[in-house]
């Protein structure tokens, strides 16, 4: 990968980490559209507990990952909510980045060529060249066809 690509990738990762670690703490704590529509017909108190009426939210249950370490936009065991939310965002970005990087690395190792006929190194075979897959990590190997043999 070119040096400029690494700078772009590192800059994007840094921006994502800052957004997830700091800015995520300033997101609205009010219910979103789905939550508020499920509460229609019910009376709720200041802590958003249903105290009366009839609405679809009364049948709500915790999902199966409610006890996971990163449930509810926080890290279990961290008492400071600002740090907990920021840490869960940073961990989420890092895990997502790692999964994506591994996926791209695996595709690159397989030598998948783009649909435009270019080889993985970005070159396009010229007339008379043949492209054959190489063994191991060398990628694609281009051979000039010998007209005399």
GROMACS .gro file of N, CA and C in nm:
model
  447
    1UNK      N    1   0.085  -0.117   0.000
    1UNK     CA    2   0.000   0.000   0.000
    1UNK      C    3   0.090   0.123   0.000
    2UNK      N    4   0.048   0.222  -0.074
    2UNK     CA    5   0.129   0.343  -0.083
    2UNK      C    6   0.127   0.419   0.049
    3UNK      N    7   0.231   0.499   0.070
    3UNK     CA    8   0.245   0.576   0.193
    3UNK      C    9   0.127   0.669   0.215
    4UNK      N   10   0.077   0.728   0.108
    4UNK     CA   11  -0.036   0.820   0.118
    4UNK      C   12  -0.163   0.747   0.161
    5UNK      N   13  -0.178   0.623   0.117
    5UNK     CA   14  -0.295   0.544   0.156
    5UNK      C   15  -0.294   0.515   0.306
    6UNK      N   16  -0.176   0.488   0.361
    6UNK     CA   17  -0.165   0.462   0.504
    6UNK      C   18  -0.203   0.585   0.585
    7UNK      N   19  -0.162   0.703   0.538
    7UNK     CA   20  -0.196   0.827   0.607
    7UNK      C   21  -0.347   0.848   0.606
    8UNK      N   22  -0.410   0.823   0.491
    8UNK     CA   23  -0.556   0.838   0.479
    8UNK      C   24  -0.628   0.739   0.571
    9UNK      N   25  -0.581   0.615   0.572
    9UNK     CA   26  -0.642   0.512   0.655
    9UNK      C   27  -0.626   0.544   0.804
   10UNK      N   28  -0.508   0.587   0.844
   10UNK     CA   29  -0.484   0.622   0.985
   10UNK      C   30  -0.566   0.745   1.025
   11UNK      N   31  -0.577   0.843   0.936
   11UNK     CA   32  -0.659   0.961   0.965
   11UNK      C   33  -0.806   0.926   0.982
   12UNK      N   34  -0.857   0.839   0.895
   12UNK     CA   35  -0.997   0.795   0.907
   12UNK      C   36  -1.022   0.719   1.035
   13UNK      N   37  -0.928   0.634   1.072
   13UNK     CA   38  -0.941   0.559   1.197
   13UNK      C   39  -0.938   0.654   1.317
   14UNK      N   40  -0.851   0.753   1.314
   14UNK     CA   41  -0.842   0.850   1.423
   14UNK      C   42  -0.972   0.930   1.438
   15UNK      N   43  -1.029   0.973   1.326
   15UNK     CA   44  -1.157   1.046   1.331
   15UNK      C   45  -1.267   0.957   1.387
   16UNK      N   46  -1.273   0.831   1.344
   16UNK     CA   47  -1.375   0.739   1.394
   16UNK      C   48  -1.359   0.716   1.544
   17UNK      N   49  -1.234   0.702   1.589
   17UNK     CA   50  -1.210   0.682   1.733
   17UNK      C   51  -1.250   0.805   1.814
   18UNK      N   52  -1.222   0.924   1.764
   18UNK     CA   53  -1.262   1.047   1.834
   18UNK      C   54  -1.414   1.060   1.841
   19UNK      N   55  -1.480   1.032   1.729
   19UNK     CA   56  -1.627   1.041   1.728
   19UNK      C   57  -1.687   0.939   1.824
   20UNK      N   58  -1.638   0.816   1.821
   20UNK     CA   59  -1.694   0.712   1.907
   20UNK      C   60  -1.659   0.734   2.052
   21UNK      N   61  -1.540   0.785   2.080
   21UNK     CA   62  -1.495   0.798   2.218
   21UNK      C   63  -1.542   0.924   2.288
   22UNK      N   64  -1.562   1.032   2.213
   22UNK     CA   65  -1.596   1.159   2.278
   22UNK      C   66  -1.735   1.208   2.237
   23UNK      N   67  -1.758   1.220   2.108
   23UNK     CA   68  -1.883   1.280   2.059
   23UNK      C   69  -2.003   1.193   2.091
   24UNK      N   70  -1.984   1.061   2.099
   24UNK     CA   71  -2.097   0.972   2.128
   24UNK      C   72  -2.161   1.001   2.263
   25UNK      N   73  -2.087   1.061   2.355
   25UNK     CA   74  -2.141   1.095   2.486
   25UNK      C   75  -2.242   1.210   2.479
   26UNK      N   76  -2.243   1.283   2.371
   26UNK     CA   77  -2.334   1.397   2.359
   26UNK      C   78  -2.456   1.366   2.274
   27UNK      N   79  -2.477   1.240   2.241
   27UNK     CA   80  -2.596   1.199   2.166
   27UNK      C   81  -2.718   1.214   2.256
   28UNK      N   82  -2.833   1.230   2.195
   28UNK     CA   83  -2.956   1.252   2.270
   28UNK      C   84  -2.992   1.129   2.353
   29UNK      N   85  -3.033   1.151   2.475
   29UNK     CA   86  -3.077   1.041   2.561
   29UNK      C   87  -3.228   1.021   2.553
   30UNK      N   88  -3.297   1.105   2.477
   30UNK     CA   89  -3.442   1.090   2.460
   30UNK      C   90  -3.470   0.973   2.367
   31UNK      N   91  -3.586   0.911   2.384
   31UNK     CA   92  -3.619   0.797   2.300
   31UNK      C   93  -3.623   0.836   2.152
   32UNK      N   94  -3.579   0.743   2.066
   32UNK     CA   95  -3.587   0.768   1.923
   32UNK      C   96  -3.729   0.742   1.874
   33UNK      N   97  -3.750   0.748   1.745
   33UNK     CA   98  -3.883   0.734   1.687
   33UNK      C   99  -3.949   0.602   1.719
   34UNK      N  100  -3.873   0.493   1.713
   34UNK     CA  101  -3.930   0.362   1.741
   34UNK      C  102  -3.972   0.352   1.887
   35UNK      N  103  -3.885   0.394   1.977
   35UNK     CA  104  -3.919   0.387   2.120
   35UNK      C  105  -4.040   0.472   2.153
   36UNK      N  106  -4.045   0.593   2.099
   36UNK     CA  107  -4.158   0.681   2.131
   36UNK      C  108  -4.288   0.631   2.071
   37UNK      N  109  -4.282   0.569   1.952
   37UNK     CA  110  -4.406   0.516   1.894
   37UNK      C  111  -4.455   0.393   1.971
   38UNK      N  112  -4.364   0.315   2.028
   38UNK     CA  113  -4.406   0.200   2.108
   38UNK      C  114  -4.466   0.242   2.241
   39UNK      N  115  -4.436   0.363   2.287
   39UNK     CA  116  -4.490   0.412   2.415
   39UNK      C  117  -4.623   0.485   2.400
   40UNK      N  118  -4.673   0.502   2.277
   40UNK     CA  119  -4.801   0.571   2.257
   40UNK      C  120  -4.913   0.492   2.323
   41UNK      N  121  -4.989   0.560   2.405
   41UNK     CA  122  -5.099   0.497   2.478
   41UNK      C  123  -5.064   0.466   2.622
   42UNK      N  124  -4.938   0.482   2.658
   42UNK     CA  125  -4.894   0.454   2.795
   42UNK      C  126  -4.855   0.584   2.864
   43UNK      N  127  -4.861   0.582   2.994
   43UNK     CA  128  -4.813   0.693   3.075
   43UNK      C  129  -4.680   0.651   3.135
   44UNK      N  130  -4.580   0.738   3.123
   44UNK     CA  131  -4.447   0.705   3.175
   44UNK      C  132  -4.407   0.810   3.278
   45UNK      N  133  -4.322   0.768   3.373
   45UNK     CA  134  -4.272   0.862   3.473
   45UNK      C  135  -4.141   0.925   3.425
   46UNK      N  136  -4.076   0.999   3.512
   46UNK     CA  137  -3.953   1.070   3.475
   46UNK      C  138  -3.840   0.975   3.440
   47UNK      N  139  -3.842   0.852   3.490
   47UNK     CA  140  -3.738   0.753   3.461
   47UNK      C  141  -3.775   0.664   3.343
   48UNK      N  142  -3.876   0.703   3.266
   48UNK     CA  143  -3.925   0.627   3.149
   48UNK      C  144  -3.980   0.490   3.186
   49UNK      N  145  -4.032   0.476   3.307
   49UNK     CA  146  -4.099   0.353   3.347
   49UNK      C  147  -4.247   0.367   3.316
   50UNK      N  148  -4.309   0.262   3.263
   50UNK     CA  149  -4.452   0.265   3.230
   50UNK      C  150  -4.532   0.253   3.359
   51UNK      N  151  -4.619   0.352   3.383
   51UNK     CA  152  -4.699   0.352   3.506
   51UNK      C  153  -4.848   0.335   3.479
   52UNK      N  154  -4.889   0.339   3.354
   52UNK     CA  155  -5.031   0.322   3.324
   52UNK      C  156  -5.055   0.318   3.175
   53UNK      N  157  -5.179   0.285   3.141
   53UNK     CA  158  -5.218   0.281   3.001
   53UNK      C  159  -5.188   0.147   2.937
   54UNK      N  160  -5.202   0.145   2.804
   54UNK     CA  161  -5.179   0.023   2.728
   54UNK      C  162  -5.101   0.057   2.601
   55UNK      N  163  -4.986  -0.007   2.582
   55UNK     CA  164  -4.904   0.018   2.464
   55UNK      C  165  -4.819  -0.105   2.433
   56UNK      N  166  -4.767  -0.113   2.311
   56UNK     CA  167  -4.684  -0.229   2.272
   56UNK      C  168  -4.556  -0.244   2.356
   57UNK      N  169  -4.507  -0.137   2.414
   57UNK     CA  170  -4.382  -0.144   2.492
   57UNK      C  171  -4.398  -0.227   2.619
   58UNK      N  172  -4.521  -0.254   2.661
   58UNK     CA  173  -4.541  -0.333   2.783
   58UNK      C  174  -4.499  -0.480   2.764
   59UNK      N  175  -4.496  -0.524   2.640
   59UNK     CA  176  -4.453  -0.662   2.612
   59UNK      C  177  -4.303  -0.672   2.583
   60UNK      N  178  -4.231  -0.562   2.595
   60UNK     CA  179  -4.087  -0.561   2.564
   60UNK      C  180  -4.010  -0.645   2.664
   61UNK      N  181  -3.911  -0.717   2.613
   61UNK     CA  182  -3.823  -0.799   2.697
   61UNK      C  183  -3.680  -0.764   2.661
   62UNK      N  184  -3.587  -0.797   2.751
   62UNK     CA  185  -3.445  -0.780   2.720
   62UNK      C  186  -3.405  -0.879   2.613
   63UNK      N  187  -3.315  -0.836   2.526
   63UNK     CA  188  -3.267  -0.927   2.423
   63UNK      C  189  -3.164  -1.023   2.482
   64UNK      N  190  -3.124  -1.123   2.406
   64UNK     CA  191  -3.038  -1.227   2.460
   64UNK      C  192  -2.895  -1.181   2.490
   65UNK      N  193  -2.855  -1.064   2.437
   65UNK     CA  194  -2.721  -1.012   2.465
   65UNK      C  195  -2.724  -0.899   2.569
   66UNK      N  196  -2.830  -0.889   2.646
   66UNK     CA  197  -2.843  -0.782   2.745
   66UNK      C  198  -2.738  -0.792   2.855
   67UNK      N  199  -2.682  -0.910   2.877
   67UNK     CA  200  -2.581  -0.928   2.981
   67UNK      C  201  -2.438  -0.926   2.925
   68UNK      N  202  -2.424  -0.890   2.797
   68UNK     CA  203  -2.290  -0.889   2.737
   68UNK      C  204  -2.209  -0.771   2.790
   69UNK      N  205  -2.076  -0.775   2.777
   69UNK     CA  206  -1.992  -0.669   2.833
   69UNK      C  207  -2.016  -0.530   2.772
   70UNK      N  208  -2.066  -0.521   2.651
   70UNK     CA  209  -2.086  -0.391   2.586
   70UNK      C  210  -2.234  -0.358   2.565
   71UNK      N  211  -2.322  -0.414   2.644
   71UNK     CA  212  -2.465  -0.388   2.628
   71UNK      C  213  -2.501  -0.246   2.671
   72UNK      N  214  -2.604  -0.190   2.612
   72UNK     CA  215  -2.658  -0.059   2.646
   72UNK      C  216  -2.557   0.055   2.634
   73UNK      N  217  -2.475   0.051   2.529
   73UNK     CA  218  -2.382   0.159   2.497
   73UNK      C  219  -2.285   0.190   2.610
   74UNK      N  220  -2.241   0.090   2.679
   74UNK     CA  221  -2.146   0.110   2.788
   74UNK      C  222  -2.068  -0.017   2.814
   75UNK      N  223  -1.966  -0.007   2.897
   75UNK     CA  224  -1.885  -0.122   2.936
   75UNK      C  225  -1.923  -0.161   3.077
   76UNK      N  226  -1.963  -0.286   3.093
   76UNK     CA  227  -2.003  -0.333   3.225
   76UNK      C  228  -1.884  -0.328   3.318
   77UNK      N  229  -1.904  -0.278   3.438
   77UNK     CA  230  -1.799  -0.270   3.538
   77UNK      C  231  -1.733  -0.133   3.547
   78UNK      N  232  -1.760  -0.044   3.451
   78UNK     CA  233  -1.706   0.092   3.455
   78UNK      C  234  -1.816   0.182   3.508
   79UNK      N  235  -1.794   0.244   3.624
   79UNK     CA  236  -1.900   0.320   3.690
   79UNK      C  237  -1.921   0.459   3.631
   80UNK      N  238  -1.818   0.521   3.576
   80UNK     CA  239  -1.830   0.654   3.516
   80UNK      C  240  -1.897   0.639   3.380
   81UNK      N  241  -2.018   0.696   3.364
   81UNK     CA  242  -2.093   0.676   3.240
   81UNK      C  243  -2.025   0.739   3.119
   82UNK      N  244  -1.955   0.853   3.137
   82UNK     CA  245  -1.886   0.918   3.025
   82UNK      C  246  -1.774   0.827   2.973
   83UNK      N  247  -1.696   0.772   3.065
   83UNK     CA  248  -1.586   0.683   3.027
   83UNK      C  249  -1.640   0.552   2.970
   84UNK      N  250  -1.746   0.500   3.030
   84UNK     CA  251  -1.805   0.375   2.986
   84UNK      C  252  -1.857   0.384   2.843
   85UNK      N  253  -1.930   0.491   2.813
   85UNK     CA  254  -1.983   0.510   2.677
   85UNK      C  255  -1.870   0.530   2.577
   86UNK      N  256  -1.773   0.614   2.612
   86UNK     CA  257  -1.661   0.637   2.522
   86UNK      C  258  -1.579   0.513   2.496
   87UNK      N  259  -1.554   0.435   2.601
   87UNK     CA  260  -1.477   0.313   2.588
   87UNK      C  261  -1.549   0.209   2.502
   88UNK      N  262  -1.679   0.199   2.518
   88UNK     CA  263  -1.754   0.103   2.436
   88UNK      C  264  -1.752   0.146   2.289
   89UNK      N  265  -1.757   0.275   2.263
   89UNK     CA  266  -1.748   0.323   2.125
   89UNK      C  267  -1.613   0.295   2.064
   90UNK      N  268  -1.506   0.320   2.139
   90UNK     CA  269  -1.371   0.295   2.090
   90UNK      C  270  -1.350   0.146   2.065
   91UNK      N  271  -1.395   0.061   2.157
   91UNK     CA  272  -1.383  -0.083   2.137
   91UNK      C  273  -1.461  -0.130   2.015
   92UNK      N  274  -1.579  -0.074   1.996
   92UNK     CA  275  -1.659  -0.109   1.878
   92UNK      C  276  -1.590  -0.071   1.748
   93UNK      N  277  -1.531   0.048   1.744
   93UNK     CA  278  -1.459   0.092   1.623
   93UNK      C  279  -1.339   0.001   1.598
   94UNK      N  280  -1.263  -0.031   1.702
   94UNK     CA  281  -1.144  -0.115   1.685
   94UNK      C  282  -1.180  -0.257   1.639
   95UNK      N  283  -1.286  -0.314   1.696
   95UNK     CA  284  -1.328  -0.449   1.654
   95UNK      C  285  -1.376  -0.446   1.510
   96UNK      N  286  -1.455  -0.345   1.474
   96UNK     CA  287  -1.504  -0.334   1.337
   96UNK      C  288  -1.389  -0.314   1.239
   97UNK      N  289  -1.292  -0.229   1.275
   97UNK     CA  290  -1.176  -0.207   1.190
   97UNK      C  291  -1.096  -0.336   1.174
   98UNK      N  292  -1.076  -0.410   1.282
   98UNK     CA  293  -1.000  -0.535   1.275
   98UNK      C  294  -1.068  -0.638   1.185
   99UNK      N  295  -1.199  -0.650   1.197
   99UNK     CA  296  -1.273  -0.745   1.113
   99UNK      C  297  -1.263  -0.704   0.966
  100UNK      N  298  -1.280  -0.576   0.939
  100UNK     CA  299  -1.268  -0.528   0.801
  100UNK      C  300  -1.129  -0.546   0.746
  101UNK      N  301  -1.026  -0.515   0.824
  101UNK     CA  302  -0.888  -0.531   0.778
  101UNK      C  303  -0.856  -0.677   0.750
  102UNK      N  304  -0.902  -0.768   0.835
  102UNK     CA  305  -0.880  -0.911   0.811
  102UNK      C  306  -0.951  -0.956   0.684
  103UNK      N  307  -1.071  -0.907   0.663
  103UNK     CA  308  -1.144  -0.942   0.541
  103UNK      C  309  -1.072  -0.896   0.416
  104UNK      N  310  -1.025  -0.772   0.416
  104UNK     CA  311  -0.951  -0.721   0.300
  104UNK      C  312  -0.818  -0.795   0.283
  105UNK      N  313  -0.753  -0.830   0.393
  105UNK     CA  314  -0.627  -0.903   0.385
  105UNK      C  315  -0.649  -1.041   0.323
  106UNK      N  316  -0.758  -1.109   0.364
  106UNK     CA  317  -0.788  -1.240   0.307
  106UNK      C  318  -0.819  -1.231   0.159
  107UNK      N  319  -0.895  -1.130   0.119
  107UNK     CA  320  -0.924  -1.112  -0.024
  107UNK      C  321  -0.798  -1.085  -0.103
  108UNK      N  322  -0.709  -1.007  -0.047
  108UNK     CA  323  -0.585  -0.974  -0.117
  108UNK      C  324  -0.497  -1.099  -0.131
  109UNK      N  325  -0.492  -1.181  -0.028
  109UNK     CA  326  -0.412  -1.304  -0.033
  109UNK      C  327  -0.466  -1.400  -0.137
  110UNK      N  328  -0.596  -1.401  -0.158
  110UNK     CA  329  -0.655  -1.492  -0.257
  110UNK      C  330  -0.627  -1.446  -0.398
  111UNK      N  331  -0.586  -1.321  -0.415
  111UNK     CA  332  -0.553  -1.271  -0.549
  111UNK      C  333  -0.676  -1.242  -0.633
  112UNK      N  334  -0.782  -1.196  -0.571
  112UNK     CA  335  -0.904  -1.163  -0.644
  112UNK      C  336  -0.874  -1.045  -0.735
  113UNK      N  337  -0.902  -1.062  -0.864
  113UNK     CA  338  -0.876  -0.954  -0.958
  113UNK      C  339  -1.003  -0.874  -0.982
  114UNK      N  340  -0.990  -0.744  -1.004
  114UNK     CA  341  -1.106  -0.660  -1.032
  114UNK      C  342  -1.172  -0.699  -1.164
  115UNK      N  343  -1.296  -0.658  -1.182
  115UNK     CA  344  -1.371  -0.694  -1.301
  115UNK      C  345  -1.319  -0.625  -1.427
  116UNK      N  346  -1.234  -0.522  -1.415
  116UNK     CA  347  -1.184  -0.453  -1.534
  116UNK      C  348  -1.064  -0.523  -1.595
  117UNK      N  349  -1.024  -0.638  -1.539
  117UNK     CA  350  -0.914  -0.715  -1.595
  117UNK      C  351  -0.779  -0.677  -1.541
  118UNK      N  352  -0.772  -0.580  -1.451
  118UNK     CA  353  -0.644  -0.539  -1.394
  118UNK      C  354  -0.597  -0.643  -1.294
  119UNK      N  355  -0.467  -0.657  -1.282
  119UNK     CA  356  -0.411  -0.749  -1.183
  119UNK      C  357  -0.413  -0.681  -1.047
  120UNK      N  358  -0.391  -0.756  -0.938
  120UNK     CA  359  -0.397  -0.694  -0.804
  120UNK      C  360  -0.300  -0.579  -0.784
  121UNK      N  361  -0.189  -0.574  -0.862
  121UNK     CA  362  -0.096  -0.462  -0.846
  121UNK      C  363  -0.139  -0.340  -0.925
  122UNK      N  364  -0.256  -0.348  -0.993
  122UNK     CA  365  -0.311  -0.232  -1.063
  122UNK      C  366  -0.275  -0.224  -1.210
  123UNK      N  367  -0.192  -0.316  -1.260
  123UNK     CA  368  -0.156  -0.312  -1.401
  123UNK      C  369  -0.253  -0.395  -1.482
  124UNK      N  370  -0.261  -0.365  -1.609
  124UNK     CA  371  -0.347  -0.439  -1.700
  124UNK      C  372  -0.258  -0.517  -1.794
  125UNK      N  373  -0.282  -0.648  -1.811
  125UNK     CA  374  -0.199  -0.726  -1.902
  125UNK      C  375  -0.209  -0.671  -2.044
  126UNK      N  376  -0.096  -0.664  -2.113
  126UNK     CA  377  -0.095  -0.615  -2.251
  126UNK      C  378  -0.114  -0.732  -2.346
  127UNK      N  379  -0.131  -0.703  -2.473
  127UNK     CA  380  -0.149  -0.808  -2.573
  127UNK      C  381  -0.030  -0.902  -2.572
  128UNK      N  382  -0.055  -1.031  -2.581
  128UNK     CA  383   0.051  -1.129  -2.582
  128UNK      C  384   0.089  -1.178  -2.443
  129UNK      N  385   0.041  -1.113  -2.338
  129UNK     CA  386   0.071  -1.158  -2.202
  129UNK      C  387  -0.034  -1.257  -2.158
  130UNK      N  388   0.005  -1.352  -2.079
  130UNK     CA  389  -0.092  -1.442  -2.018
  130UNK      C  390  -0.077  -1.428  -1.868
  131UNK      N  391  -0.185  -1.441  -1.798
  131UNK     CA  392  -0.183  -1.429  -1.653
  131UNK      C  393  -0.218  -1.565  -1.594
  132UNK      N  394  -0.131  -1.616  -1.508
  132UNK     CA  395  -0.157  -1.742  -1.441
  132UNK      C  396  -0.141  -1.723  -1.292
  133UNK      N  397  -0.223  -1.789  -1.212
  133UNK     CA  398  -0.208  -1.774  -1.067
  133UNK      C  399  -0.079  -1.841  -1.021
  134UNK      N  400  -0.011  -1.778  -0.929
  134UNK     CA  401   0.113  -1.832  -0.874
  134UNK      C  402   0.084  -1.905  -0.745
  135UNK      N  403   0.176  -1.990  -0.706
  135UNK     CA  404   0.159  -2.059  -0.580
  135UNK      C  405   0.212  -1.972  -0.467
  136UNK      N  406   0.156  -1.986  -0.350
  136UNK     CA  407   0.204  -1.913  -0.234
  136UNK      C  408   0.155  -1.770  -0.232
  137UNK      N  409   0.236  -1.680  -0.176
  137UNK     CA  410   0.196  -1.542  -0.154
  137UNK      C  411   0.237  -1.449  -0.266
  138UNK      N  412   0.291  -1.498  -0.376
  138UNK     CA  413   0.345  -1.411  -0.480
  138UNK      C  414   0.237  -1.341  -0.559
  139UNK      N  415   0.112  -1.383  -0.551
  139UNK     CA  416   0.005  -1.318  -0.626
  139UNK      C  417   0.002  -1.367  -0.769
  140UNK      N  418  -0.038  -1.282  -0.862
  140UNK     CA  419  -0.044  -1.320  -1.003
  140UNK      C  420   0.091  -1.301  -1.069
  141UNK      N  421   0.125  -1.392  -1.159
  141UNK     CA  422   0.251  -1.384  -1.233
  141UNK      C  423   0.216  -1.366  -1.380
  142UNK      N  424   0.280  -1.267  -1.441
  142UNK     CA  425   0.256  -1.242  -1.584
  142UNK      C  426   0.369  -1.302  -1.664
  143UNK      N  427   0.335  -1.377  -1.769
  143UNK     CA  428   0.437  -1.435  -1.858
  143UNK      C  429   0.413  -1.387  -1.999
  144UNK      N  430   0.519  -1.353  -2.066
  144UNK     CA  431   0.509  -1.315  -2.207
  144UNK      C  432   0.501  -1.442  -2.290
  145UNK      N  433   0.399  -1.448  -2.375
  145UNK     CA  434   0.382  -1.565  -2.461
  145UNK      C  435   0.493  -1.564  -2.565
  146UNK      N  436   0.556  -1.676  -2.580
  146UNK     CA  437   0.666  -1.687  -2.675
  146UNK      C  438   0.609  -1.741  -2.807
  147UNK      N  439   0.613  -1.659  -2.909
  147UNK     CA  440   0.556  -1.695  -3.038
  147UNK      C  441   0.637  -1.803  -3.108
  148UNK      N  442   0.762  -1.821  -3.070
  148UNK     CA  443   0.847  -1.917  -3.138
  148UNK      C  444   0.835  -2.057  -3.081
  149UNK      N  445   0.777  -2.075  -2.964
  149UNK     CA  446   0.771  -2.210  -2.908
  149UNK      C  447   0.638  -2.275  -2.926
   0.00000   0.00000   0.00000
